[in-house]
XYZ file of C-alpha atoms in Angstrom:
729
model
C 78.826 93.808 133.240
C 82.064 93.374 131.308
C 83.286 89.759 131.235
C 86.732 88.788 130.015
C 87.386 85.181 128.995
C 91.011 84.126 128.528
C 92.583 80.935 127.199
C 96.196 81.269 128.310
C 98.118 78.905 126.031
C 101.656 77.641 125.777
C 102.481 79.523 122.576
C 99.507 81.864 122.147
C 96.843 83.445 124.310
C 93.314 84.050 123.034
C 90.662 86.198 124.700
C 87.089 87.339 124.186
C 85.209 90.127 125.957
C 81.499 89.919 126.724
C 79.719 93.275 126.617
C 76.381 94.394 127.977
C 73.567 92.958 125.904
C 75.277 89.616 125.472
C 77.532 90.650 122.585
C 80.868 88.804 122.448
C 83.903 90.444 120.841
C 87.113 88.487 120.189
C 90.126 90.625 121.062
C 92.624 91.391 118.335
C 96.304 91.944 118.990
C 97.434 93.673 115.849
C 95.191 92.075 113.259
C 95.192 88.593 114.779
C 93.382 87.096 117.783
C 96.525 85.159 118.698
C 98.712 86.984 121.204
C 102.086 85.259 121.593
C 102.381 84.225 125.241
C 106.029 85.260 125.102
C 107.606 87.553 127.698
C 110.895 89.448 127.538
C 112.586 91.431 130.302
C 113.153 94.833 128.709
C 116.206 97.070 129.095
C 114.173 99.521 131.194
C 113.204 96.838 133.704
C 109.678 96.303 132.356
C 108.255 93.003 131.145
C 107.433 93.122 127.436
C 104.850 90.671 126.089
C 103.441 89.337 122.836
C 104.889 90.281 119.478
C 106.708 93.133 121.206
C 108.549 90.512 123.281
C 109.368 88.437 120.218
C 110.855 91.503 118.569
C 112.752 92.518 121.702
C 114.245 89.017 121.849
C 116.288 89.832 118.759
C 118.544 91.982 120.906
C 117.897 90.317 124.287
C 117.555 86.561 123.654
C 118.865 85.726 127.119
C 115.966 87.673 128.671
C 113.256 85.946 126.639
C 110.757 83.260 127.665
C 108.585 82.094 124.761
C 106.378 79.656 126.720
C 105.532 80.871 130.254
C 102.777 78.257 130.649
C 105.386 75.518 130.412
C 107.120 77.064 133.447
C 104.033 76.842 135.691
C 105.847 74.644 138.252
C 109.177 76.471 138.244
C 108.499 79.076 140.920
C 110.641 81.652 139.170
C 112.318 82.081 135.794
C 115.679 83.705 135.083
C 115.284 86.397 132.396
C 118.609 88.011 131.730
C 119.852 89.138 135.120
C 116.501 89.066 136.883
C 114.624 86.160 138.465
C 110.928 86.662 137.725
C 108.247 84.839 139.764
C 106.014 82.763 137.516
C 102.818 84.582 138.624
C 104.449 87.854 137.561
C 105.488 86.315 134.243
C 101.975 85.088 133.459
C 100.473 88.247 134.952
C 102.345 90.338 132.383
C 100.559 88.466 129.575
C 97.189 88.784 131.305
C 97.885 92.484 131.799
C 98.311 92.946 128.051
C 94.984 91.175 127.512
C 93.349 93.362 130.181
C 94.541 96.536 128.449
C 93.052 95.467 125.132
C 89.786 94.429 126.798
C 89.465 97.810 128.506
C 90.177 99.575 125.223
C 87.486 97.607 123.392
C 84.886 97.703 126.147
C 85.564 101.270 127.221
C 85.323 100.149 130.843
C 87.070 97.965 133.383
C 86.679 94.207 133.614
C 84.015 93.090 136.112
C 84.348 89.325 135.738
C 87.274 87.156 134.615
C 86.984 83.588 133.326
C 90.362 81.876 133.029
C 90.770 78.397 131.568
C 93.240 75.653 132.483
C 93.960 72.042 131.482
C 91.521 69.583 133.089
C 94.352 67.755 134.826
C 95.804 70.784 136.609
C 95.782 70.518 140.371
C 95.208 73.122 143.062
C 98.819 74.379 143.066
C 98.810 75.277 139.363
C 95.327 76.787 139.534
C 96.475 78.913 142.463
C 99.353 80.212 140.341
C 96.855 81.310 137.685
C 94.767 83.091 140.322
C 97.876 84.871 141.606
C 98.780 85.912 138.063
C 95.338 87.460 137.615
C 95.891 89.466 140.799
C 99.290 90.626 139.517
C 97.557 91.833 136.333
C 95.018 93.860 138.323
C 92.109 91.649 137.256
C 89.224 90.360 139.384
C 89.564 87.000 141.139
C 89.086 84.544 138.255
C 86.443 81.934 137.673
C 88.636 78.954 136.762
C 87.171 76.648 134.129
C 88.607 73.461 132.687
C 89.487 73.896 129.009
C 87.348 70.962 127.759
C 84.307 72.403 129.561
C 84.807 75.739 127.786
C 85.310 73.910 124.485
C 82.095 71.945 124.953
C 80.220 75.135 125.766
C 81.494 76.701 122.544
C 80.319 73.853 120.339
C 76.900 73.769 121.980
C 76.140 77.454 122.526
C 78.128 79.126 119.742
C 78.056 76.532 116.956
C 74.625 75.238 117.919
C 75.541 71.553 118.163
C 72.737 69.599 119.847
C 74.100 67.439 122.663
C 71.333 65.669 124.651
C 71.607 65.534 128.415
C 73.539 62.458 129.505
C 75.510 62.237 126.257
C 79.240 62.867 126.096
C 81.695 64.952 124.109
C 85.265 63.838 123.522
C 87.574 66.860 123.389
C 90.894 66.244 121.619
C 93.023 69.261 122.588
C 96.378 69.241 120.767
C 98.114 72.494 121.615
C 101.634 73.769 121.170
C 103.046 72.486 124.442
C 100.783 69.725 125.683
C 98.046 67.316 124.699
C 94.861 66.723 126.681
C 92.038 64.301 125.946
C 88.847 64.763 127.959
C 85.415 63.227 128.140
C 82.768 65.794 129.064
C 79.163 64.851 129.834
C 76.189 67.160 129.328
C 74.042 67.474 132.423
C 71.262 69.719 133.643
C 73.701 72.316 135.009
C 76.084 72.374 132.067
C 79.051 70.046 131.666
C 81.154 67.823 133.879
C 84.507 66.220 133.157
C 84.242 62.438 133.516
C 87.844 61.648 132.633
C 90.969 63.380 131.400
C 94.240 62.045 130.095
C 97.142 64.399 129.493
C 100.503 64.173 127.775
C 102.622 67.015 129.146
C 105.522 66.152 126.816
C 103.537 66.012 123.571
C 102.441 69.054 121.595
C 102.937 70.945 118.399
C 106.419 71.945 119.572
C 107.362 68.264 119.659
C 106.191 67.863 116.075
C 108.466 70.790 115.257
C 111.303 68.981 117.051
C 110.658 65.853 114.981
C 110.951 67.942 111.808
C 114.218 69.412 113.056
C 115.525 65.941 113.850
C 114.709 64.860 110.311
C 116.432 67.900 108.815
C 119.466 67.217 110.965
C 119.661 63.595 109.867
C 119.445 64.619 106.217
C 121.431 67.850 106.140
C 123.285 68.284 109.430
C 126.239 66.192 108.316
C 127.291 68.731 105.716
C 128.507 70.976 108.559
C 128.023 69.410 112.017
C 129.511 72.428 113.788
C 127.071 74.823 112.110
C 124.172 72.459 112.806
C 125.207 72.338 116.451
C 125.190 76.136 116.613
C 121.690 76.152 115.134
C 120.165 73.517 117.415
C 122.173 74.166 120.596
C 122.954 77.905 120.422
C 125.303 79.407 122.966
C 125.819 82.965 121.687
C 123.233 85.750 121.158
C 123.728 85.634 117.386
C 123.242 81.878 117.287
C 120.171 82.118 119.498
C 118.640 84.628 117.099
C 119.363 82.349 114.154
C 117.998 79.351 116.057
C 114.782 81.165 116.956
C 114.276 82.212 113.337
C 114.859 78.605 112.283
C 112.322 77.180 114.743
C 109.803 79.834 113.672
C 110.260 78.789 110.054
C 109.787 75.142 111.017
C 106.518 75.993 112.755
C 105.137 78.080 109.894
C 106.223 75.419 107.402
C 104.373 72.779 109.414
C 101.248 74.945 109.403
C 101.548 75.484 105.654
C 101.502 71.713 105.126
C 97.943 71.619 106.464
C 96.894 73.319 103.216
C 99.758 72.584 100.788
C 101.511 69.460 99.574
C 105.026 70.754 100.293
C 106.896 73.631 101.886
C 110.431 75.015 102.128
C 112.199 75.570 105.445
C 115.245 77.811 105.582
C 118.116 76.840 107.896
C 120.344 79.847 108.658
C 124.019 79.326 109.486
C 123.936 76.251 107.185
C 122.448 78.492 104.479
C 120.117 75.920 102.954
C 116.504 75.604 101.894
C 115.039 72.219 102.832
C 111.926 70.908 101.122
C 109.471 69.004 103.315
C 106.342 67.305 101.954
C 103.064 66.532 103.652
C 103.733 62.795 103.547
C 107.079 63.382 105.276
C 105.317 65.416 107.953
C 102.778 62.624 108.477
C 105.579 60.081 108.868
C 107.440 62.301 111.344
C 104.341 63.180 113.362
C 102.812 59.683 113.335
C 104.519 58.430 116.553
C 103.334 61.519 118.421
C 99.835 61.358 116.966
C 99.576 57.678 117.860
C 100.296 58.635 121.473
C 97.528 61.246 121.426
C 95.029 58.779 119.980
C 95.987 56.152 122.567
C 95.534 58.745 125.333
C 92.120 59.644 123.944
C 91.078 55.986 123.938
C 92.253 55.623 127.527
C 90.220 58.675 128.576
C 87.116 57.144 126.993
C 87.694 53.841 128.774
C 88.321 55.576 132.093
C 85.051 57.471 131.686
C 83.267 54.110 131.514
C 81.308 54.914 128.382
C 80.802 53.180 125.068
C 80.792 54.507 121.528
C 77.008 54.873 121.676
C 77.427 57.446 124.478
C 79.701 59.702 122.397
C 77.632 62.404 120.729
C 80.590 64.241 119.183
C 84.373 64.419 118.961
C 85.778 67.927 118.842
C 89.282 68.923 117.738
C 90.777 71.828 119.677
C 94.187 73.529 119.535
C 96.314 74.722 116.645
C 98.242 71.445 116.247
C 94.975 69.564 115.619
C 94.930 71.097 112.126
C 97.053 68.202 110.867
C 94.682 66.112 108.757
C 96.270 62.886 109.937
C 95.108 63.618 113.501
C 91.456 63.541 112.484
C 91.950 60.447 110.339
C 93.583 58.430 113.134
C 91.018 59.560 115.668
C 88.142 58.567 113.391
C 89.611 55.104 112.955
C 90.105 54.632 116.703
C 86.751 55.921 117.972
C 84.473 55.242 115.054
C 83.144 58.804 115.247
C 84.132 61.435 112.687
C 85.697 64.435 114.490
C 84.319 67.915 113.977
C 86.860 70.471 112.764
C 86.529 74.239 112.495
C 88.772 76.655 110.629
C 90.439 78.163 113.699
C 90.520 75.484 116.404
C 92.759 77.560 118.673
C 89.876 80.026 119.245
C 87.382 77.495 120.596
C 88.298 77.456 124.281
C 88.313 81.240 124.708
C 85.049 81.496 122.788
C 83.361 79.093 125.192
C 84.318 80.942 128.373
C 81.335 83.287 128.124
C 78.897 80.360 128.033
C 79.856 78.333 131.086
C 77.945 78.509 134.387
C 79.185 80.975 136.983
C 80.853 79.166 139.887
C 82.529 81.116 142.663
C 85.804 82.820 141.719
C 88.974 81.087 142.796
C 90.308 82.336 146.137
C 93.630 84.142 145.937
C 96.054 83.732 148.797
C 99.085 85.904 149.285
C 101.619 85.645 146.498
C 103.982 82.815 147.384
C 107.696 83.543 147.574
C 109.410 81.922 144.605
C 111.009 78.554 145.170
C 114.797 78.409 144.898
C 116.007 77.461 141.454
C 119.371 77.025 139.836
C 120.272 79.125 136.804
C 120.542 75.940 134.769
C 116.960 75.004 135.577
C 115.790 78.545 134.931
C 117.117 78.400 131.378
C 115.638 74.970 130.664
C 114.355 74.599 127.090
C 110.835 73.315 126.636
C 111.818 71.305 123.563
C 113.004 67.706 124.037
C 116.760 67.795 124.543
C 117.047 64.097 123.757
C 115.551 64.695 120.350
C 118.037 67.436 119.585
C 120.953 65.334 120.815
C 119.833 62.533 118.556
C 119.873 64.938 115.630
C 123.639 65.239 115.633
C 124.182 61.534 116.158
C 121.769 60.688 113.362
C 123.310 63.047 110.800
C 124.696 60.262 108.665
C 122.873 60.826 105.402
C 123.504 63.965 103.393
C 121.120 64.848 100.601
C 122.069 67.990 98.750
C 119.232 70.278 97.780
C 118.544 71.450 94.268
C 119.204 75.099 94.924
C 121.048 78.046 93.429
C 124.818 78.253 93.987
C 126.075 79.915 97.128
C 126.399 83.668 96.976
C 129.858 84.696 95.862
C 131.688 87.921 96.579
C 131.382 88.819 92.948
C 129.451 92.024 93.425
C 126.825 92.918 90.870
C 124.844 90.199 89.123
C 123.516 91.975 86.072
C 119.952 91.469 84.911
C 118.644 91.628 81.379
C 117.207 95.043 82.194
C 120.560 96.480 83.199
C 121.479 99.668 81.408
C 124.401 100.893 83.536
C 127.754 99.474 84.410
C 128.404 98.969 88.123
C 131.774 97.864 89.440
C 131.563 94.244 90.556
C 133.540 94.426 93.812
C 132.997 96.582 96.908
C 135.359 99.456 97.633
C 135.929 98.134 101.103
C 134.588 95.936 103.895
C 134.402 97.658 107.271
C 135.157 95.366 110.177
C 135.344 95.902 113.901
C 131.820 95.358 115.194
C 131.505 92.252 117.359
C 127.863 91.611 116.495
C 125.272 92.448 113.888
C 125.744 95.782 112.128
C 122.256 97.235 112.180
C 122.487 100.672 110.539
C 124.693 102.870 108.395
C 124.476 106.610 107.606
C 126.622 109.152 105.746
C 127.239 112.664 107.023
C 125.875 115.279 104.605
C 129.409 116.297 103.559
C 130.111 112.642 102.678
C 133.429 112.690 104.523
C 132.327 110.543 107.437
C 129.978 107.641 107.965
C 128.539 106.105 111.114
C 127.752 102.437 111.647
C 125.679 100.970 114.479
C 126.073 97.616 116.157
C 123.700 95.463 118.133
C 126.400 94.782 120.700
C 128.827 97.686 120.631
C 127.130 100.984 119.879
C 128.314 103.342 117.132
C 131.529 103.660 115.172
C 132.451 106.722 113.113
C 134.541 106.261 109.958
C 136.509 108.616 107.743
C 135.286 107.673 104.248
C 136.713 110.623 102.333
C 138.493 107.863 100.438
C 135.843 105.100 100.199
C 138.455 102.566 99.171
C 140.397 103.146 102.398
C 137.967 103.907 105.248
C 139.441 104.605 108.688
C 137.680 104.277 112.020
C 138.064 107.546 113.908
C 135.685 107.147 116.857
C 133.725 104.637 118.919
C 130.991 105.723 121.325
C 129.018 103.970 124.074
C 130.241 100.466 123.459
C 127.651 99.020 125.849
C 124.707 100.343 123.849
C 122.636 98.403 121.364
C 121.930 100.778 118.460
C 119.709 100.144 115.429
C 118.926 103.641 114.065
C 121.083 106.580 112.894
C 120.042 109.983 111.503
C 122.111 113.069 110.644
C 120.775 116.610 110.666
C 120.949 118.316 107.246
C 123.994 120.375 108.265
C 125.763 117.341 109.713
C 126.418 118.978 113.060
C 123.918 116.799 114.933
C 123.334 113.067 114.852
C 120.558 111.104 116.552
C 120.571 107.404 117.399
C 118.540 105.068 119.523
C 120.202 103.661 122.605
C 119.559 100.699 124.850
C 116.369 100.118 122.905
C 114.315 102.746 124.695
C 115.738 106.223 124.131
C 116.842 108.702 121.477
C 120.345 110.020 121.994
C 121.347 113.334 120.411
C 125.043 113.742 119.549
C 127.125 116.821 118.760
C 129.160 115.841 115.670
C 131.021 119.139 115.198
C 134.167 117.061 115.565
C 133.298 113.611 114.129
C 136.319 112.116 115.873
C 134.819 113.073 119.239
C 131.029 112.431 119.242
C 129.540 114.161 122.262
C 126.222 113.147 123.814
C 124.176 116.288 124.467
C 120.611 115.079 125.054
C 118.514 111.973 125.717
C 114.834 111.694 124.811
C 112.896 108.880 126.428
C 110.344 106.627 124.811
C 108.920 103.834 126.934
C 110.267 101.065 124.723
C 112.500 100.608 121.675
C 112.577 102.865 118.608
C 111.342 102.215 115.087
C 112.264 105.488 113.343
C 114.315 108.650 113.799
C 114.546 111.344 111.109
C 115.303 115.054 110.796
C 113.143 117.391 108.734
C 114.788 118.826 105.597
C 115.405 122.170 107.326
C 116.760 120.487 110.451
C 114.372 122.357 112.734
C 112.269 119.301 113.592
C 112.932 115.659 114.368
C 110.388 112.838 114.250
C 110.628 109.690 116.373
C 108.493 106.566 116.428
C 108.675 104.108 119.305
C 107.338 100.882 120.714
C 105.256 102.970 123.105
C 102.847 103.422 120.165
C 103.631 107.113 119.657
C 105.015 109.289 116.871
C 106.468 112.486 118.307
C 107.681 115.703 116.659
C 110.509 117.483 118.471
C 111.722 121.045 118.067
C 115.485 120.985 117.488
C 115.998 124.738 117.828
C 118.259 123.865 120.741
C 119.643 120.371 120.028
C 120.823 120.102 123.627
C 117.247 120.538 124.844
C 114.757 119.210 122.258
C 111.143 120.099 123.017
C 108.131 117.932 122.247
C 105.854 119.977 119.986
C 103.306 117.436 118.771
C 102.234 113.833 119.169
C 100.250 112.085 116.478
C 96.701 111.372 117.642
C 95.700 107.787 118.249
C 94.441 105.600 121.063
C 95.508 102.204 119.734
C 97.843 99.903 121.637
C 99.773 98.876 118.545
C 102.921 100.395 117.146
C 103.592 102.856 114.350
C 106.644 101.333 112.721
C 107.784 104.105 110.338
C 107.799 107.893 110.119
C 109.459 109.913 107.310
C 109.388 113.503 106.077
C 108.752 114.478 102.476
C 111.708 116.364 100.901
C 109.869 119.694 101.120
C 109.069 119.094 104.793
C 105.359 119.681 104.271
C 104.198 116.067 104.616
C 104.849 113.278 107.094
C 104.236 109.616 106.209
C 103.640 107.130 109.017
C 103.012 103.409 109.218
C 99.735 103.082 111.076
C 98.245 100.697 113.648
C 95.989 99.055 111.045
C 98.933 98.341 108.679
C 98.064 101.252 106.404
C 100.268 104.277 105.614
C 98.955 107.729 106.534
C 100.012 111.079 105.080
C 99.876 114.092 107.402
C 100.054 117.796 106.603
C 102.777 119.610 108.560
C 101.611 123.114 107.716
C 100.655 123.462 111.367
C 102.789 121.165 113.533
C 100.674 121.958 116.575
C 97.615 120.523 114.855
C 98.653 117.689 112.544
C 96.044 116.872 109.936
C 95.685 113.529 108.161
C 95.233 114.223 104.468
C 95.352 110.727 102.960
C 95.473 107.043 103.868
C 97.010 104.403 101.636
C 95.331 100.956 101.693
C 96.460 98.603 104.436
C 98.888 95.750 103.922
C 97.815 92.257 104.916
C 100.307 92.126 107.781
C 102.514 95.102 108.700
C 104.414 98.013 107.155
C 108.143 97.402 106.986
C 109.496 100.472 105.181
C 108.320 103.820 103.799
C 110.439 106.238 101.775
C 109.917 109.373 99.641
C 111.923 109.937 96.484
C 114.218 113.012 96.604
C 111.843 115.028 94.399
C 108.905 114.148 96.664
C 106.744 112.926 93.806
C 107.087 109.234 94.586
C 106.489 107.221 97.745
C 107.485 103.571 98.086
C 105.860 101.389 100.745
C 106.931 97.879 101.716
C 104.793 95.405 103.645
C 105.793 92.437 105.785
C 103.858 90.371 103.256
C 106.728 91.217 100.825
C 104.548 93.613 98.832
C 106.327 96.664 97.367
C 104.086 99.457 96.064
C 105.130 102.639 94.244
C 102.800 105.641 94.681
C 102.537 108.947 92.838
C 102.228 111.560 95.600
C 102.637 114.697 93.509
C 99.438 115.700 95.302
C 99.881 114.173 98.793
C 96.173 114.554 99.454
C 95.347 112.371 96.452
C 98.008 109.630 96.116
C 97.781 107.383 93.062
C 99.116 103.832 92.767
C 101.812 103.786 90.077
C 102.922 100.164 90.111
C 103.741 97.145 92.268
C 107.202 95.586 92.083
C 107.690 91.823 91.778
C 107.634 90.170 95.190
C 111.115 89.172 96.395
C 111.537 85.749 97.923
C 112.470 87.124 101.335
C 111.249 90.123 103.337
C 112.667 93.533 102.441
C 114.938 94.784 105.216
C 115.896 98.253 103.973
C 115.057 100.808 101.284
C 116.915 103.886 99.977
C 116.880 106.316 97.037
C 119.969 107.779 95.382
C 120.299 111.577 95.780
C 119.038 112.212 92.246
C 116.171 109.754 92.698
C 117.066 107.745 89.602
C 118.080 104.624 91.510
C 116.465 102.745 94.370
C 118.122 100.090 96.522
C 116.116 97.330 98.229
C 117.661 94.707 100.485
C 116.163 91.226 100.720
C 118.013 88.771 102.944
C 121.687 89.127 101.916
C 121.079 90.641 98.486
C 120.649 94.315 97.545
C 118.675 94.883 94.358
C 119.125 98.116 92.416
C 116.180 99.522 90.451
C 116.139 102.279 87.863
C 113.452 104.780 88.883
C 113.816 107.038 85.858
C 110.159 106.222 85.212
C 108.584 105.517 88.636
C 105.563 103.979 86.921
C 107.809 101.391 85.261
C 110.865 100.628 87.435
C 113.560 98.594 85.662
C 115.718 96.147 87.567
C 119.415 96.981 87.178
C 120.971 94.119 89.064
C 121.875 92.600 92.419
C 124.748 93.354 94.777
C 125.847 90.173 96.498
C 128.635 89.497 98.935
C 127.281 89.675 102.482
C 126.939 86.289 104.161
C 123.920 87.219 106.285
C 120.871 89.505 106.252
C 121.429 93.076 105.027
C 119.791 95.358 107.581
C 120.539 98.839 106.210
C 121.366 100.536 102.876
C 122.228 104.164 102.119
C 123.593 106.154 99.191
C 126.362 108.670 99.754
C 125.360 112.331 99.198
C 127.231 112.419 95.873
C 125.527 109.210 94.708
C 128.823 107.498 93.921
C 128.850 105.047 96.826
C 126.312 102.676 98.345
C 126.810 101.592 101.954
C 125.340 98.358 103.294
C 125.245 96.943 106.814
C 124.561 93.307 107.622
C 124.181 90.711 110.326
C 127.523 89.201 109.291
C 129.202 91.848 111.529
C 130.374 93.955 108.574
C 129.476 97.033 106.553
C 130.476 97.432 102.906
C 131.038 100.330 100.548
C 130.090 99.743 96.910
C 131.140 102.017 94.017
C 128.401 103.337 91.725
C 128.659 105.298 88.479
C 128.092 109.036 88.620
C 124.434 109.916 87.991
């Protein structure tokens, strides 16, 4: 029998599958057991979940719900233009878990155990049961979270709890807090008392940090701070989400470090927060949780002598102050494990087997106003107080603001590069996501997140002229030209590859559309133009015959049965090798001698997180790989079947967004945030930093050298593209 246990959380969902023989296997989503509970309504009408949803939210923030559990009472949620019933929203997350469980177990799920807060009533539990039905799972056995937690500590960690004694479960999650008293009895565990705080969780600690940052720094530019904390445009919502993510990760870092830095986009500042500051900000919230725990103990009618153990559960319980305050209040030292968010799911396989919850017909969603459907989970009062409290301004000790001064030369510089850009291309109404030169260098195409593609005459780089605009309703992030320049391929609406006839660059003509299920990660033509490779969010890398560009034919799909994405795919300059970013965060090299039977010939070691960029040098002897962990590795691939590590570049402060080689291979450009760093690759084993191009006011998303090597094009989130002059050679 295959049993699936799921802890559906506010921010993250954790699951474990029980296999025949009693073996329990935690499910991994990527390389982590934490699946974001986020859901996004995709452009093709499908619900996207997890990290895929978080990524999709970059282009569709209005269709994104990061915390479906917090909407349990809402009936339906407005995602973009569609109202989604809450059972369907939660069911999408459970469906993703089901898929991974089936992949691991090799069979369908026979039994489902689904946890819920102890204080949830019949209506909310019914919604969970309906969501399981939507996901195609068996009728769930519904178990209170503290019961599952107690089972984990007793049966997995081997903690001896005598019958009649009690466990206090302190569950501090992202969205809510729950304190429960669970008593061990002959049949398992029973909840004697529970006390919940639906408005107190790790997200509220994040809000307290934001309020502090607003009071200290918001006054320097109240309008910008308002855009960051109360976003009203897609661009501002993206910046706001990145800001809140940085606040959360900074808070988590303070559980193991004395200080951290939080970056506030729009204001363009790095704010330093120390652990003592975090304790001061979180103390009012933690005091509430400790008081609620004491009340639960009193309501259970037990004394300290009846408490056998105090267990900390939930990611927010990592804060050391939580354990300290709880110890003082109860007189019992809490037990902490390294990953407290995994406890509840781990205990689901060890609880008794009551009857599954009955599932009635799916209820029609209750009416709801658009305003309510877009309600933020985070305390609005806290955010409003931020602006009012911004009366003290403390300037950070940080480097001066980036100036439009062009190249900042390093001590290793050996070439002279003109300091100012040729030109700044304007016209896009949103982020400029990609830039590409035609092979004859006369034209260049830019892509926008809001308004599709624009074609420019750049025969005179100092005076570019826009000559065409195509599909202004499309969101485009990728551009590739065929070697002869007659064909161009882009992504479109996040889920397709569009092939364009560029015989007349002033009149781009759509001639074919290739469908992937979700968005695209990579599009590239082979050096001879006969083949195109695409990589999409549907976990596939596909080779297409371009013999007839108006009717591309699928000729090969890379083998693989994983449910994770391949995020890069590039040809070697001789067209004999394909490099792909793999499911396990490694980079694979494939022989293309027989496209009908692709053969893996080498695998480069995996990055800690994910692969962000892969690029061959023009001579094919060097391969550069970039990881999300900001690790940049240079490989000697003279023999692709036996790659050798040449060197590792110094880690930039921010993630690398784009990578490109000059046509002669002597220079490499790497973008990190709003800076483009140029490296001399004359000796790939010892790259020398030339200098930094600065001038964009937001993240640089794309870089490309012109075919003659005299111009570098950059595209950025500041709605512009720039052309930079470079010396010949």
